[in-house]
PDB file of C-alpha atoms in Angstrom:
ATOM      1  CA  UNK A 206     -22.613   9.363  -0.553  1.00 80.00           C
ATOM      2  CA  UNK A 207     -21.139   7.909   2.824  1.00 89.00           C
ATOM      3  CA  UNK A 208     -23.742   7.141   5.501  1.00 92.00           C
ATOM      4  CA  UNK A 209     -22.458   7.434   8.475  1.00 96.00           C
ATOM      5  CA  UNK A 210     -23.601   6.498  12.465  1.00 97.00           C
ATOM      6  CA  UNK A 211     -22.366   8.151  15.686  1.00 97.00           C
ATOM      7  CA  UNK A 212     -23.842   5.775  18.688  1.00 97.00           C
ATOM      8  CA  UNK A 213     -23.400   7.550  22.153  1.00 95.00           C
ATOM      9  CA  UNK A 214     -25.643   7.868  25.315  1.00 93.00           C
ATOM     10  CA  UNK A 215     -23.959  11.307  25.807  1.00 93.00           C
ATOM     11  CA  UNK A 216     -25.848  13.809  23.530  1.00 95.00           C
ATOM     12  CA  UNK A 217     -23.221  16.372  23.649  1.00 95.00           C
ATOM     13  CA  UNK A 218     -20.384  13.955  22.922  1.00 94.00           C
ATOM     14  CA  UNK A 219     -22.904  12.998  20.106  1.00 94.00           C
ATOM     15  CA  UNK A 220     -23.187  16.409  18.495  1.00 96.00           C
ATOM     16  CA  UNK A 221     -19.436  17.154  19.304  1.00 96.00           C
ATOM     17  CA  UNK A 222     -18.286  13.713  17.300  1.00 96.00           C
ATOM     18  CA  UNK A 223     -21.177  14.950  14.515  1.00 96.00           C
ATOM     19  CA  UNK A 224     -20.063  18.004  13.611  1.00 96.00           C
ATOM     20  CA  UNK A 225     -16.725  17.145  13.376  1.00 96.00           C
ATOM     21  CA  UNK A 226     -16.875  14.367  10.935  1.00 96.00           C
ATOM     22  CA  UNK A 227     -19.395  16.909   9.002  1.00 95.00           C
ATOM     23  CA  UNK A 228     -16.066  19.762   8.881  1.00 95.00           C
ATOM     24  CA  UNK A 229     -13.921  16.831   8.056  1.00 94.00           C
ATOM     25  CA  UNK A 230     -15.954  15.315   5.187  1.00 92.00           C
ATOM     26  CA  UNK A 231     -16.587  18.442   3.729  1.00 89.00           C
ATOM     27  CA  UNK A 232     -12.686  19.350   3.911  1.00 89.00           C
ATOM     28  CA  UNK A 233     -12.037  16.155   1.429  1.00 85.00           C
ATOM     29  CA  UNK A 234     -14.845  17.067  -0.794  1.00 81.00           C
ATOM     30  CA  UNK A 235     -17.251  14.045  -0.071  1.00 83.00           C
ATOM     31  CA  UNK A 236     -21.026  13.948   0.370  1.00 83.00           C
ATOM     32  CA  UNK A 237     -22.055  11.858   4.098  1.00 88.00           C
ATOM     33  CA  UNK A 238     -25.599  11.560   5.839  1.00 92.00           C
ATOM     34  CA  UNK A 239     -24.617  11.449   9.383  1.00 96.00           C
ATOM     35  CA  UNK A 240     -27.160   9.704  11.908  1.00 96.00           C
ATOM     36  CA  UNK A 241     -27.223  10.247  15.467  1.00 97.00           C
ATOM     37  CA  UNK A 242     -28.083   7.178  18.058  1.00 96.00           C
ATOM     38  CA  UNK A 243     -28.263   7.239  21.703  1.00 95.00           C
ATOM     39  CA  UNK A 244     -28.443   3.624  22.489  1.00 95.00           C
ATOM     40  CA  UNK A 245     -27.176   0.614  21.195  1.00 94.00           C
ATOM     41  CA  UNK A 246     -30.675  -1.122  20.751  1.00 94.00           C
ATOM     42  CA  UNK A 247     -32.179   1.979  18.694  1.00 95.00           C
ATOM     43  CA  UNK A 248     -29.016   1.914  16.713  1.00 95.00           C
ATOM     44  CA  UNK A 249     -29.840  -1.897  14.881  1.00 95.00           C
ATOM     45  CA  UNK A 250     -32.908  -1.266  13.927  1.00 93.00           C
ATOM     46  CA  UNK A 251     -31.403   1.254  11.483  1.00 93.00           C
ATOM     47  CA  UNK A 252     -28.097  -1.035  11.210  1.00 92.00           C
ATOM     48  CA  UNK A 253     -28.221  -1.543   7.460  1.00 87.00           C
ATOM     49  CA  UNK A 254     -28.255   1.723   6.315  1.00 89.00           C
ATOM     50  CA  UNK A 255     -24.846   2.505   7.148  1.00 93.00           C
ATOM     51  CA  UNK A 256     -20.769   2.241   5.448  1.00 91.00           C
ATOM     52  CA  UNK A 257     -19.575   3.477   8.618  1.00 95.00           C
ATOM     53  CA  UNK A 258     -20.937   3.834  12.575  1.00 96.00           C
ATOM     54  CA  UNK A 259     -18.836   5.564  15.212  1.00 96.00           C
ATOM     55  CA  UNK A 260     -19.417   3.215  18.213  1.00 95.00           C
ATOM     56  CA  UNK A 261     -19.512   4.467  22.253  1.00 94.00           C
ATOM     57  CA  UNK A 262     -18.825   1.408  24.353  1.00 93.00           C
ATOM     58  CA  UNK A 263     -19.820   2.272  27.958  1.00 90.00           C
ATOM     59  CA  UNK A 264     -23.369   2.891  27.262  1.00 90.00           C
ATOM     60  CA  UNK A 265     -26.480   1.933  29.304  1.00 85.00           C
ATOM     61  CA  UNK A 266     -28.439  -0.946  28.975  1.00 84.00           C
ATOM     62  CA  UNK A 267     -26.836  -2.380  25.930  1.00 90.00           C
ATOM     63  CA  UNK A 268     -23.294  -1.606  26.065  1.00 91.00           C
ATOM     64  CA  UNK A 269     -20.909  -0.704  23.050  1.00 91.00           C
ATOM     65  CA  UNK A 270     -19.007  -3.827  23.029  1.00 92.00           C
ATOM     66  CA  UNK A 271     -22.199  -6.213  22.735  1.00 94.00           C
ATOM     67  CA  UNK A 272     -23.592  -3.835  20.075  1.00 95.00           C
ATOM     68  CA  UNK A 273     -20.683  -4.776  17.825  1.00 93.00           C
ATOM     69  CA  UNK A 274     -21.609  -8.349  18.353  1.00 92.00           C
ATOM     70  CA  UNK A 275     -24.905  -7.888  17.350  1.00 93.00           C
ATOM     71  CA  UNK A 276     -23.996  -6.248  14.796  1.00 92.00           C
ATOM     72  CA  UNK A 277     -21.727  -8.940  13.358  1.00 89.00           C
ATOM     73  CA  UNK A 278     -24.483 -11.546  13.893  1.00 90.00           C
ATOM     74  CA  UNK A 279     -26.782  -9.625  12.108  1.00 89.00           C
ATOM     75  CA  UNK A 280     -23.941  -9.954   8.758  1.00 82.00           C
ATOM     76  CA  UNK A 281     -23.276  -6.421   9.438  1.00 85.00           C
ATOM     77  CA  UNK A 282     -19.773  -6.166   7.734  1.00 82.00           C
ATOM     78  CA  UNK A 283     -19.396  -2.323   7.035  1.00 86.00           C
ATOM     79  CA  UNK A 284     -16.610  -0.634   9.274  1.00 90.00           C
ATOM     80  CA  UNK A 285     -17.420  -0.546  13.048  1.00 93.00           C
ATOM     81  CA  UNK A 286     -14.708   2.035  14.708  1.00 94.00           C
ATOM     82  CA  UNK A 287     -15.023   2.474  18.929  1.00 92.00           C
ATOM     83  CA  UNK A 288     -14.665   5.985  20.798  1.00 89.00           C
ATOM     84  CA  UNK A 289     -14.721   5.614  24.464  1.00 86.00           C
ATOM     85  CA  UNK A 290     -12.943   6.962  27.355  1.00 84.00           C
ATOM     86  CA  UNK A 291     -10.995   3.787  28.721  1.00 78.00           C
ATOM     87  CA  UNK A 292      -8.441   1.475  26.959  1.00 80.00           C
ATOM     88  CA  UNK A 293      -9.723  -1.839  28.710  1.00 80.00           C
ATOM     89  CA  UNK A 294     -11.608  -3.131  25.364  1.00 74.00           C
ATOM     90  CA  UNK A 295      -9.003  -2.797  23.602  1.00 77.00           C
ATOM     91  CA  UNK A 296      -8.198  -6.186  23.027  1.00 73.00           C
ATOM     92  CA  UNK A 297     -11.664  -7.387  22.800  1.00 78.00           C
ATOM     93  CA  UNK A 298     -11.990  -4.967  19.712  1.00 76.00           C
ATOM     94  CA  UNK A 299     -10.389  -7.480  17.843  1.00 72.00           C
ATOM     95  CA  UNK A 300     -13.006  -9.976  18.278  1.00 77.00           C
ATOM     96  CA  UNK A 301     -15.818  -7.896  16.236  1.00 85.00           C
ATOM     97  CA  UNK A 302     -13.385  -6.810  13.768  1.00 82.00           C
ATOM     98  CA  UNK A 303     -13.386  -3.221  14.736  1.00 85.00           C
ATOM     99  CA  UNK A 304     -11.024  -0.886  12.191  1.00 86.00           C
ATOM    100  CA  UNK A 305      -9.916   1.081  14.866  1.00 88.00           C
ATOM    101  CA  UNK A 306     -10.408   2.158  18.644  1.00 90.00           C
ATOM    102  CA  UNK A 307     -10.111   5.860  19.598  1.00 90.00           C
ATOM    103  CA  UNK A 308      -9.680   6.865  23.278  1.00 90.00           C
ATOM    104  CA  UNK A 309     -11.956  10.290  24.443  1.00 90.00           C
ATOM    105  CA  UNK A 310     -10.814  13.014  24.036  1.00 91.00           C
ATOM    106  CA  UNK A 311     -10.115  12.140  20.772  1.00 90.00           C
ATOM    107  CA  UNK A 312      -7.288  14.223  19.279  1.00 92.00           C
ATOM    108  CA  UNK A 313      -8.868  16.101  15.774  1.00 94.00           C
ATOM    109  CA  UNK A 314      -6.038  14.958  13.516  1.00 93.00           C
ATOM    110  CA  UNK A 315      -6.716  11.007  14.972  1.00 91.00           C
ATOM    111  CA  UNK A 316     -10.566  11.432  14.065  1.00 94.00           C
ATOM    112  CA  UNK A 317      -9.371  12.532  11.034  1.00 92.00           C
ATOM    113  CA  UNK A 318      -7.272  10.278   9.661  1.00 90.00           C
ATOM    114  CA  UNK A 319      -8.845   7.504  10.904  1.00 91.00           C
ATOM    115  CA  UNK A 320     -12.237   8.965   9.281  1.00 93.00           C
ATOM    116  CA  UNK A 321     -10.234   9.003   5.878  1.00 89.00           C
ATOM    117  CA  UNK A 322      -8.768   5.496   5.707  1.00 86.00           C
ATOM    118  CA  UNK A 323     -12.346   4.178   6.614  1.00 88.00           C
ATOM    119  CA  UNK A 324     -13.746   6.394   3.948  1.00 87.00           C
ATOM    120  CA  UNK A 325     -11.032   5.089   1.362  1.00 78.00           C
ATOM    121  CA  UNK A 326     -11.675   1.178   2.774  1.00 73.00           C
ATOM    122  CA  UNK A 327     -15.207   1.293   1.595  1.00 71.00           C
ATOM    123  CA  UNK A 328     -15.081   3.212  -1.406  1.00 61.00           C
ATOM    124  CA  UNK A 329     -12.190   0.662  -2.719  1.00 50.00           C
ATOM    125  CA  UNK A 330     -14.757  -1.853  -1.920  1.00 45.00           C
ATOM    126  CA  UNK A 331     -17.242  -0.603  -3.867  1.00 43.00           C
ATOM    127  CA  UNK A 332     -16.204   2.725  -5.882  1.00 57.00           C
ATOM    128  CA  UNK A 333     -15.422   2.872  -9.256  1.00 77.00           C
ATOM    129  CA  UNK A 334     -12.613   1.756 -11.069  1.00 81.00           C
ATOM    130  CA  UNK A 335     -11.505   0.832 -14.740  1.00 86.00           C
ATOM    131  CA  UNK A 336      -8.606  -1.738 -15.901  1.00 86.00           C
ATOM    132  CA  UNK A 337      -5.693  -0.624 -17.592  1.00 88.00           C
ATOM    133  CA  UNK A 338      -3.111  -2.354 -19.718  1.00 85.00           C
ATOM    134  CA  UNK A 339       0.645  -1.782 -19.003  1.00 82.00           C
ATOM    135  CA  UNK A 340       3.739  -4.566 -20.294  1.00 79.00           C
ATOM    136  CA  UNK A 341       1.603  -7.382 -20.829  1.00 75.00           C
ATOM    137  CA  UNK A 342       0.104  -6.387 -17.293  1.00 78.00           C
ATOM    138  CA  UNK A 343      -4.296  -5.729 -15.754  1.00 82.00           C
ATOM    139  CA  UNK A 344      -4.112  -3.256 -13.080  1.00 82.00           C
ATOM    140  CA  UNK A 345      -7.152  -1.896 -11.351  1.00 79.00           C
ATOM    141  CA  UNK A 346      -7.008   2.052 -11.487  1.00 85.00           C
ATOM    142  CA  UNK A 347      -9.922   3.635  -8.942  1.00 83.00           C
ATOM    143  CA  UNK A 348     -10.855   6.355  -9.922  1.00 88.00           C
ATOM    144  CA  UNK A 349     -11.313   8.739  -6.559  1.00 83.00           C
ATOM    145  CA  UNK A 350      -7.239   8.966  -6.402  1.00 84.00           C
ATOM    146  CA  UNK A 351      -6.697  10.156  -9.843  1.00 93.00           C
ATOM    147  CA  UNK A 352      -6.426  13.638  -9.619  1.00 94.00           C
ATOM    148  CA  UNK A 353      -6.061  14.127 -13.840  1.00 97.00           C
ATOM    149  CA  UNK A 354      -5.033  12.284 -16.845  1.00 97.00           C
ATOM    150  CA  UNK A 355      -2.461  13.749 -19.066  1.00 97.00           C
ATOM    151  CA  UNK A 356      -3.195  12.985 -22.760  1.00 96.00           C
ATOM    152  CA  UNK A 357       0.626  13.285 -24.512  1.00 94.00           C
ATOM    153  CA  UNK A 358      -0.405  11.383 -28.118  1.00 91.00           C
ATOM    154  CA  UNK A 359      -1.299   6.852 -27.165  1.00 91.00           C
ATOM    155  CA  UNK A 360       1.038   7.894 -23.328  1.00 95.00           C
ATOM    156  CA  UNK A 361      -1.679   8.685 -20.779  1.00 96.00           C
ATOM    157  CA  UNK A 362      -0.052   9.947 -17.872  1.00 96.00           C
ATOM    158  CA  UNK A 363      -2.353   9.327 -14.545  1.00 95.00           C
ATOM    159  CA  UNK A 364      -1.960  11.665 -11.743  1.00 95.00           C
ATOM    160  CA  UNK A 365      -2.965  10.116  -8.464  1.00 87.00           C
ATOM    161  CA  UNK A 366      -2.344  11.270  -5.212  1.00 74.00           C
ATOM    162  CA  UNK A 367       0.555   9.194  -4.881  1.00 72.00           C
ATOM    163  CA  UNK A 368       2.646  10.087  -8.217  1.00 85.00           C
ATOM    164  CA  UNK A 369       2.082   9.777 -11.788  1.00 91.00           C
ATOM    165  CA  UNK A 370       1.406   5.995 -13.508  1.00 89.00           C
ATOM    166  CA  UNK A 371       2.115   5.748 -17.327  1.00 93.00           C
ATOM    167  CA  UNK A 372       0.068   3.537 -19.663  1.00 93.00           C
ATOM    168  CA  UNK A 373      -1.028   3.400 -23.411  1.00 93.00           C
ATOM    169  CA  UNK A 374      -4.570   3.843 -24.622  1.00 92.00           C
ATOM    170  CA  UNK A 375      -6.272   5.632 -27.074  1.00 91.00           C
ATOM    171  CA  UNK A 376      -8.456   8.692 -25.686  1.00 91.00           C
ATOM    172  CA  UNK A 377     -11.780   7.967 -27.196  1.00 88.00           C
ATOM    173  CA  UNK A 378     -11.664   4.421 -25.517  1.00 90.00           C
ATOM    174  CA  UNK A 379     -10.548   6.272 -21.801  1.00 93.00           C
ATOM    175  CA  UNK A 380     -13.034   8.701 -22.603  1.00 91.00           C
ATOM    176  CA  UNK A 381     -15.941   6.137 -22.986  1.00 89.00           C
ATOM    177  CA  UNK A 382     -14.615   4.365 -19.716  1.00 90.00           C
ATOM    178  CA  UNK A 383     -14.979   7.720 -17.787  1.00 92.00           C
ATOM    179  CA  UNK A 384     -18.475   8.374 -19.042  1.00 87.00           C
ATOM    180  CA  UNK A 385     -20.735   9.511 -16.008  1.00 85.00           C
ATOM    181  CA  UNK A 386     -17.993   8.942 -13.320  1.00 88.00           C
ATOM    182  CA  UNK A 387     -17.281  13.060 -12.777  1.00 90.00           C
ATOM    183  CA  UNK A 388     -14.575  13.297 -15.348  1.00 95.00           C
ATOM    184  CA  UNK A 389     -14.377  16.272 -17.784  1.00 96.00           C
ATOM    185  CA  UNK A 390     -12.165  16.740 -20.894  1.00 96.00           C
ATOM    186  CA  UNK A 391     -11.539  20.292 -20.193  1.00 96.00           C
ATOM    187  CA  UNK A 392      -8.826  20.653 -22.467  1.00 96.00           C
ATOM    188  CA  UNK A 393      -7.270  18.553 -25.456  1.00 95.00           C
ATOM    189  CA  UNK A 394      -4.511  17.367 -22.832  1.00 96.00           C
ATOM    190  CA  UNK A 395      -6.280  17.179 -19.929  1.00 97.00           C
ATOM    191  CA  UNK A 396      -9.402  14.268 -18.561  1.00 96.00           C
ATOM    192  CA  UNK A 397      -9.962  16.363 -15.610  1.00 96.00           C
ATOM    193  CA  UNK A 398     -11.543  14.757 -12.250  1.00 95.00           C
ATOM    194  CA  UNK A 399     -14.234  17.234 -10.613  1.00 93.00           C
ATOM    195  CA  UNK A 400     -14.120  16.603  -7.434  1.00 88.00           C
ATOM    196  CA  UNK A 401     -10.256  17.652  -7.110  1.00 90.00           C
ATOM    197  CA  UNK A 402     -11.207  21.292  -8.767  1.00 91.00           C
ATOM    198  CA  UNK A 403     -10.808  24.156  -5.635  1.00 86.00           C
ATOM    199  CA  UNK A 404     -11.177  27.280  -7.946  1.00 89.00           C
ATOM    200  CA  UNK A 405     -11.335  27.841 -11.583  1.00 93.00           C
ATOM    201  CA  UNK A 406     -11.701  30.586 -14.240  1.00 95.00           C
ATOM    202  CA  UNK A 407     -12.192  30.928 -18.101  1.00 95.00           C
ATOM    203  CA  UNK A 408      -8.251  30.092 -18.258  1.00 96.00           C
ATOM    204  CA  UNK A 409      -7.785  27.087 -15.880  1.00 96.00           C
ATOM    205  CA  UNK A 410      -8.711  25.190 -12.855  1.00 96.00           C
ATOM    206  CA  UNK A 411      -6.544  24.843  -9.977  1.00 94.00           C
ATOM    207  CA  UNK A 412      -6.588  21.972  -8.314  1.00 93.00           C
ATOM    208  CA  UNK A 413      -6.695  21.350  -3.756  1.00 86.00           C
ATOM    209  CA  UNK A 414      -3.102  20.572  -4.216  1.00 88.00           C
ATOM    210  CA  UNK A 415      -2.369  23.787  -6.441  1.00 92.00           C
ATOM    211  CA  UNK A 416      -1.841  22.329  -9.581  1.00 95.00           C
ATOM    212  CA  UNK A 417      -3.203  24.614 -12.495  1.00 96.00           C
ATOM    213  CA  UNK A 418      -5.139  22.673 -15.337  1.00 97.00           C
ATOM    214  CA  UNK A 419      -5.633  24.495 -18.464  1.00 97.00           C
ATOM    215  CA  UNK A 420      -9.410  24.967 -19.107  1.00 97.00           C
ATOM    216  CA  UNK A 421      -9.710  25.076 -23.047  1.00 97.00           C
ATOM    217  CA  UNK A 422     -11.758  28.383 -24.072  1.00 96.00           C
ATOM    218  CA  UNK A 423     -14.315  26.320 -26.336  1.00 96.00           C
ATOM    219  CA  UNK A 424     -14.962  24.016 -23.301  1.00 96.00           C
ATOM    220  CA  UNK A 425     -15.420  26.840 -20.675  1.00 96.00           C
ATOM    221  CA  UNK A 426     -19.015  26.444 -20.751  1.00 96.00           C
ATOM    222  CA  UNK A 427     -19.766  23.092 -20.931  1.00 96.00           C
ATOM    223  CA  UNK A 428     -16.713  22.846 -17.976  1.00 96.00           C
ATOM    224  CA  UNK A 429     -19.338  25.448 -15.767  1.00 94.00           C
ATOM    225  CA  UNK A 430     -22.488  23.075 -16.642  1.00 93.00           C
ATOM    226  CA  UNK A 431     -20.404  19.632 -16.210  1.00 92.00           C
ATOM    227  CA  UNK A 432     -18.908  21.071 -12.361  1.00 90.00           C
ATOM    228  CA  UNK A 433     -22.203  22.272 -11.382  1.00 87.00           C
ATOM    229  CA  UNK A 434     -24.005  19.277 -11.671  1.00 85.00           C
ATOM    230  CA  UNK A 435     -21.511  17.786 -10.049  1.00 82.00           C
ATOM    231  CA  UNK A 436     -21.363  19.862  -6.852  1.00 76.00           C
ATOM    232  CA  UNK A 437     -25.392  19.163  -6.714  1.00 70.00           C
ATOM    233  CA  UNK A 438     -25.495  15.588  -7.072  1.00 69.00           C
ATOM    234  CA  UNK A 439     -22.168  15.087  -4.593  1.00 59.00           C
ATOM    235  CA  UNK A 440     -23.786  17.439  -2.142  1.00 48.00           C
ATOM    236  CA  UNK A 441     -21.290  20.601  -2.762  1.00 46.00           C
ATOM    237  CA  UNK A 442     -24.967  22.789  -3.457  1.00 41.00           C
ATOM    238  CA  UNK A 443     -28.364  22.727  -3.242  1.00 37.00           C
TER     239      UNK A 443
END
């Protein structure tokens, strides 16, 4: 779960900036609690609660600019990113670490992919990753990129977002090291992540990208139990 706050004196600029980091959270499958401020001042008594907070800078009373340094004196180090209508604090941005500064209107496919680096910043602080073993070689392998794993024999083929990374291990032991992190063996070949799945059947699930995974007739079941607890603890149900 990503909390999230949206700081602005203007409420419909606040509901606008809301709802659209709602649609866009939803679109890449991740739960948020969004929080709505309308002053700087109300926002830090509430400061630690949040990963992320969407941050106005000409505001009344307590403008956006000295809210980030409060924020920073108070050992707030979560991602602080700006929306306001002029460029002039650009520069001074830099001085309270801000990830990035968006200029009003903000363009939807900006918001966006600003929205998803920041989400991917603090989950690779935090999220959940294991170590693999490859030539004599530790990487770190987080989890939230890896679309599948491929079982072929001791070759585990990873499928990430970003291509396909090739180690040996034996499956119990990546089994064990997936246990409770929204992975399901839904086939003898196939370590399948959840949150990736779009639409599925009794023969397969096919993935956001429109890969097809074999779902394994045995496991259909379990697969239905396994994917609807995850949609209700990640927020995809009630």
């Amino acid at each position: 779960m990503v909390s999230i706050a949206v700081c602005d004196n203007e409420l419909l600029e606040r509901l606008m900036i809301s709802a659209k980091i709602q649609a866009f959270m939803e679109e890449m499958r991740l739960s948020c609690s969004i929080e709505q401020f309308g002053s700087g001042k109300e926002l830090l008594k509430f400061l630690k609660r949040f990963d992320i907070i969407f941050l106005d800078i000409l505001m009344n009373e307590m403008d956006g600019m000295e809210t980030a340094r409060r924020c920073r004196e108070l050992a707030f180090e979560k991602t602080l990113i700006f929306l306001t209508s002029s460029r002039k604090y650009v520069f001074d941005a830099y001085d309270v670490g801000a990830f990035h500064y968006l200029v009003k209107p903000v363009d939807d496919e900006k918001l966006k992919s600003v929205l998803k680096r920041a989400v991917k910043k603090e989950h690779c602080t935090s999220g959940d990753y294991i170590v693999v073993s490859r030539e004599r070689q530790k990487r770190k392998l987080f989890l939230d990129s890896v679309r599948y794993f491929e079982i072929k024999g001791r070759q585990i083929d990873v499928h990430e977002e970003n291509g396909i990374f090739t180690y040996y291990e034996q499956i119990g032991i990546l089994e064990k090291q997936l246990n409770g992190k929204g992975f399901f063996r839904c086939h003898k070949s196939y370590l399948l992540n959840l949150k990736y799945v779009d639409v599925y059947n009794r023969q397969e699930a096919i993935l956001d990208n429109g890969e097809r995974i074999i779902i394994a007739k045995r496991r259909y079941d379990t697969f239905c139990q396994e994917i609807l607890a995850y949609m209700r603890k990640n927020g995809g149900i009630l």
